């Protein structure tokens, strides 16, 4: 079965207008491999500028804009929040939901993350749902239990059929921004668990869901990671701030 691959840049609270200009000019003329989408997720204030510049360049049709977060509410008295309609106004296609920094620093619960996924789907946008275990949980051999507990509320809220429109990013928390990467075998084993977990509900849907690996992916380790059967690309933090390195990582992804 054909499966979409995705490489998404999570700039976190980094970058500025100059980096957007660099990224757009670096990606001009860049063609992702067949069945690969490239997504750049700058901070909210830069989405509109990125959108305008990518249309002006223009960038390849498989290069998209993503946001790093969204409100679970559609509109109203939620000071400081950003809605899916606002994201759509600036041509955002993908939304990162439940990144481990949102879960740990801003105390987003898996239930709230599930509401956000639902809101994103209802708006016709594509959620990149982040899940992952901490180092202590990995050592205590709780990885699978933790991942299941992060996925189940989403399954309960949106149902298995909607997972065909969801992208899952498996990001072991201990590998994010630390330079420690899961070995390709360890990452594959965990991705396989995630696919099998979904397959308990629907093998067909499980086969369609792009599973991205995130956690200190760089130009050196991306080939081996992306070569794994159940790894369909990556969510890239630090290395996505370097335009040339990000392009190398994007080129390593192959849709199956
Ligand atoms: C991330 O922020 O999702 C991430 C994976 O960061 P890094 O690549 O820097 O580990």
Coordinates of C-alpha atoms and ligand atoms in Angstrom, one line a residue:
X1 CA 0.0 0.0 0.0
X2 CA 1.2 3.5 -0.8
X3 CA 2.0 5.7 2.1
X4 CA 2.7 9.4 2.2
X5 CA 6.0 10.4 3.7
X6 CA 6.4 13.8 5.4
X7 CA 9.3 15.8 6.7
X8 CA 8.2 18.6 9.0
X9 CA 10.4 21.4 10.4
X10 CA 9.5 22.4 13.9
X11 CA 11.2 25.7 14.5
X12 CA 9.9 26.0 18.0
X13 CA 10.4 29.6 19.4
X14 CA 13.3 30.2 17.0
X15 CA 13.7 32.0 13.7
X16 CA 12.9 35.4 12.3
X17 CA 12.0 37.1 9.0
X18 CA 15.5 36.6 7.8
X19 CA 15.3 32.8 8.4
X20 CA 12.0 32.7 6.5
X21 CA 13.6 34.5 3.5
X22 CA 16.6 32.0 3.7
X23 CA 14.3 29.0 3.9
X24 CA 12.1 30.1 1.0
X25 CA 15.0 30.9 -1.2
X26 CA 16.7 27.7 -0.2
X27 CA 13.6 25.6 -1.0
X28 CA 13.0 27.5 -4.3
X29 CA 13.5 24.9 -7.1
X30 CA 13.5 22.0 -4.6
X31 CA 11.3 19.1 -5.6
X32 CA 10.5 16.6 -2.8
X33 CA 10.6 12.9 -3.9
X34 CA 7.3 11.4 -5.1
X35 CA 4.7 11.0 -2.4
X36 CA 6.7 13.2 0.1
X37 CA 5.3 16.4 1.6
X38 CA 7.6 18.9 3.2
X39 CA 6.1 21.1 5.9
X40 CA 7.7 24.2 7.6
X41 CA 6.2 25.2 11.0
X42 CA 7.4 28.7 12.1
X43 CA 6.0 30.6 15.0
X44 CA 2.5 32.1 14.6
X45 CA 3.6 35.7 13.8
X46 CA 5.6 34.4 10.8
X47 CA 2.9 32.2 9.1
X48 CA 1.5 35.0 7.0
X49 CA 4.9 36.2 5.8
X50 CA 6.0 32.6 5.0
X51 CA 2.7 32.0 3.1
X52 CA 3.1 35.1 1.0
X53 CA 6.8 34.4 0.2
X54 CA 6.2 30.7 -0.6
X55 CA 3.4 31.7 -3.0
X56 CA 5.6 34.4 -4.6
X57 CA 8.6 32.2 -5.1
X58 CA 6.6 29.9 -5.9
X59 CA 7.6 26.7 -4.0
X60 CA 6.9 23.2 -5.2
X61 CA 3.2 22.2 -4.5
X62 CA 4.4 19.5 -2.1
X63 CA 5.9 22.1 0.3
X64 CA 3.4 23.3 2.9
X65 CA 3.0 25.5 5.8
X66 CA 2.3 24.2 9.3
X67 CA 1.7 25.6 12.7
X68 CA 3.2 24.4 16.0
X69 CA -0.1 24.6 18.0
X70 CA -3.8 25.5 17.8
X71 CA -6.7 26.2 20.1
X72 CA -9.2 23.4 20.6
X73 CA -11.9 26.1 20.5
X74 CA -13.3 27.6 17.3
X75 CA -13.6 31.3 18.5
X76 CA -14.4 33.4 21.5
X77 CA -12.8 34.7 24.7
X78 CA -9.6 32.7 24.7
X79 CA -6.9 35.5 25.0
X80 CA -3.7 34.5 23.3
X81 CA -5.1 31.5 21.4
X82 CA -5.2 30.9 17.7
X83 CA -8.0 29.1 15.9
X84 CA -8.0 26.7 12.9
X85 CA -9.9 29.3 10.8
X86 CA -7.1 31.8 11.5
X87 CA -4.6 29.2 10.4
X88 CA -6.5 28.5 7.2
X89 CA -6.6 32.2 6.4
X90 CA -2.9 32.1 6.1
X91 CA -2.9 28.9 4.1
X92 CA -1.7 26.6 6.9
X93 CA -2.2 22.9 6.0
X94 CA -0.7 21.0 8.9
X95 CA -0.8 21.5 12.6
X96 CA 1.5 20.0 15.2
X97 CA -0.6 18.9 18.2
X98 CA 0.6 17.7 21.6
X99 CA 4.3 18.3 21.2
X100 CA 6.1 17.0 24.3
X101 CA 7.0 20.6 25.2
X102 CA 3.3 21.6 25.1
X103 CA 2.5 18.5 27.3
X104 CA 5.3 19.0 29.8
X105 CA 5.7 22.9 30.0
X106 CA 2.1 23.9 29.3
X107 CA 0.5 20.9 31.0
X108 CA -1.6 19.9 28.0
X109 CA -3.3 16.6 28.8
X110 CA -4.0 13.8 26.4
X111 CA -7.7 14.6 26.6
X112 CA -7.0 18.2 25.5
X113 CA -4.7 17.0 22.8
X114 CA -7.6 14.8 21.6
X115 CA -9.9 17.8 21.5
X116 CA -7.3 19.7 19.4
X117 CA -6.9 16.8 17.0
X118 CA -10.7 16.7 16.6
X119 CA -10.9 20.5 16.0
X120 CA -8.0 20.3 13.4
X121 CA -9.7 17.5 11.5
X122 CA -13.1 19.2 11.6
X123 CA -11.4 22.2 9.9
X124 CA -10.0 20.1 7.2
X125 CA -6.4 20.5 8.3
X126 CA -3.9 17.8 8.9
X127 CA -2.9 17.1 12.5
X128 CA 0.7 15.9 13.3
X129 CA -0.1 14.2 16.6
X130 CA 3.1 13.9 18.8
X131 CA 3.5 11.1 21.3
X132 CA 6.5 9.8 23.1
X133 CA 7.9 8.5 26.4
X134 CA 10.3 10.1 28.9
X135 CA 13.6 8.6 29.7
X136 CA 12.4 7.3 33.0
X137 CA 9.4 5.7 31.3
X138 CA 11.7 4.0 28.8
X139 CA 14.0 2.7 31.5
X140 CA 11.0 1.4 33.5
X141 CA 9.8 -0.4 30.3
X142 CA 6.6 1.6 30.2
X143 CA 7.1 2.9 26.6
X144 CA 4.2 1.0 25.1
X145 CA 1.8 1.7 28.0
X146 CA 2.6 5.5 27.7
X147 CA 2.1 5.5 23.9
X148 CA -1.2 3.6 24.2
X149 CA -2.4 6.1 26.9
X150 CA -1.6 9.0 24.6
X151 CA -3.3 7.4 21.6
X152 CA -6.4 6.1 23.3
X153 CA -8.1 9.4 24.1
X154 CA -7.6 10.4 20.5
X155 CA -9.1 7.1 19.3
X156 CA -12.0 7.5 21.7
X157 CA -12.7 11.1 20.5
X158 CA -12.3 10.8 16.7
X159 CA -12.6 7.1 16.0
X160 CA -10.2 4.9 14.0
X161 CA -11.4 5.9 10.6
X162 CA -10.3 9.5 11.1
X163 CA -6.8 8.2 11.8
X164 CA -6.4 7.9 8.0
X165 CA -6.1 11.7 8.0
X166 CA -3.8 11.9 11.0
X167 CA 0.0 11.9 11.0
X168 CA 1.7 10.5 14.1
X169 CA 5.1 11.7 15.2
X170 CA 6.8 9.4 17.6
X171 CA 9.2 11.5 19.6
X172 CA 11.0 9.9 22.5
X173 CA 11.2 12.9 24.9
X174 CA 14.8 11.9 25.9
X175 CA 15.9 12.3 22.2
X176 CA 14.4 15.8 21.6
X177 CA 17.0 18.5 21.4
X178 CA 19.5 16.3 23.3
X179 CA 21.6 14.9 20.4
X180 CA 20.6 11.4 21.7
X181 CA 18.8 9.6 18.9
X182 CA 16.9 6.4 19.2
X183 CA 18.8 3.7 17.3
X184 CA 17.1 2.9 14.0
X185 CA 16.2 -0.5 15.4
X186 CA 14.7 0.9 18.6
X187 CA 12.7 3.5 16.6
X188 CA 11.5 0.9 14.1
X189 CA 10.4 -1.4 17.0
X190 CA 8.4 1.4 18.5
X191 CA 6.9 2.6 15.2
X192 CA 5.8 -1.0 14.6
X193 CA 4.1 -1.1 18.0
X194 CA 2.2 2.1 17.1
X195 CA 1.1 0.6 13.8
X196 CA 0.1 -2.7 15.4
X197 CA -1.8 -0.8 18.1
X198 CA -3.9 1.0 15.5
X199 CA -4.2 -2.2 13.5
X200 CA -6.1 -3.8 16.4
X201 CA -8.9 -1.4 15.3
X202 CA -8.3 -1.3 11.5
X203 CA -5.4 -2.8 9.6
X204 CA -6.4 -0.8 6.6
X205 CA -6.2 2.5 8.5
X206 CA -3.0 1.5 10.3
X207 CA -1.3 0.9 7.0
X208 CA -2.2 4.4 5.8
X209 CA -1.1 6.4 8.8
X210 CA 2.3 8.2 8.2
X211 CA 4.5 7.6 11.3
X212 CA 7.2 10.2 11.7
X213 CA 10.2 9.8 13.9
X214 CA 11.4 12.9 15.8
X215 CA 14.4 13.4 18.2
X216 CA 17.7 14.8 17.1
X217 CA 17.3 13.8 13.5
X218 CA 20.1 15.3 11.4
X219 CA 21.7 15.0 7.9
X220 CA 23.9 12.1 9.2
X221 CA 21.4 9.8 10.8
X222 CA 18.3 10.5 8.6
X223 CA 19.0 7.9 5.9
X224 CA 19.2 5.0 8.3
X225 CA 16.2 6.1 10.3
X226 CA 14.0 6.8 7.2
X227 CA 15.0 3.4 5.7
X228 CA 13.1 1.6 8.4
X229 CA 9.9 -0.1 7.3
X230 CA 7.5 1.8 9.6
X231 CA 9.2 5.2 9.6
X232 CA 7.6 7.5 7.0
X233 CA 9.7 10.7 7.5
X234 CA 10.5 12.9 10.5
X235 CA 9.7 15.8 12.7
X236 CA 12.8 17.9 12.8
X237 CA 13.7 20.5 15.4
X238 CA 17.2 21.9 15.6
X239 CA 18.4 20.7 12.2
X240 CA 15.5 22.3 10.5
X241 CA 16.9 25.8 11.3
X242 CA 19.8 25.1 8.9
X243 CA 18.3 25.3 5.4
X244 CA 20.9 23.2 3.7
X245 CA 20.8 20.4 6.3
X246 CA 17.0 20.5 6.3
X247 CA 17.0 19.9 2.5
X248 CA 19.4 16.9 2.9
X249 CA 16.9 15.5 5.4
X250 CA 14.0 16.1 3.1
X251 CA 15.8 14.4 0.3
X252 CA 16.3 11.3 2.4
X253 CA 12.5 10.7 2.8
X254 CA 10.9 8.4 0.3
X255 CA 7.1 7.8 0.1
X256 CA 6.4 4.1 -0.1
Ligands
LIG1 C1 11.2 18.5 17.9 O1 11.2 19.6 18.3 O2 10.1 18.0 17.6 C2 12.4 17.8 17.7 C3 12.4 16.6 17.3 O3 13.6 18.5 18.0 P1 15.1 18.1 17.7 O4 15.1 17.6 16.3 O5 15.9 19.3 17.9 O6 15.4 17.0 18.7

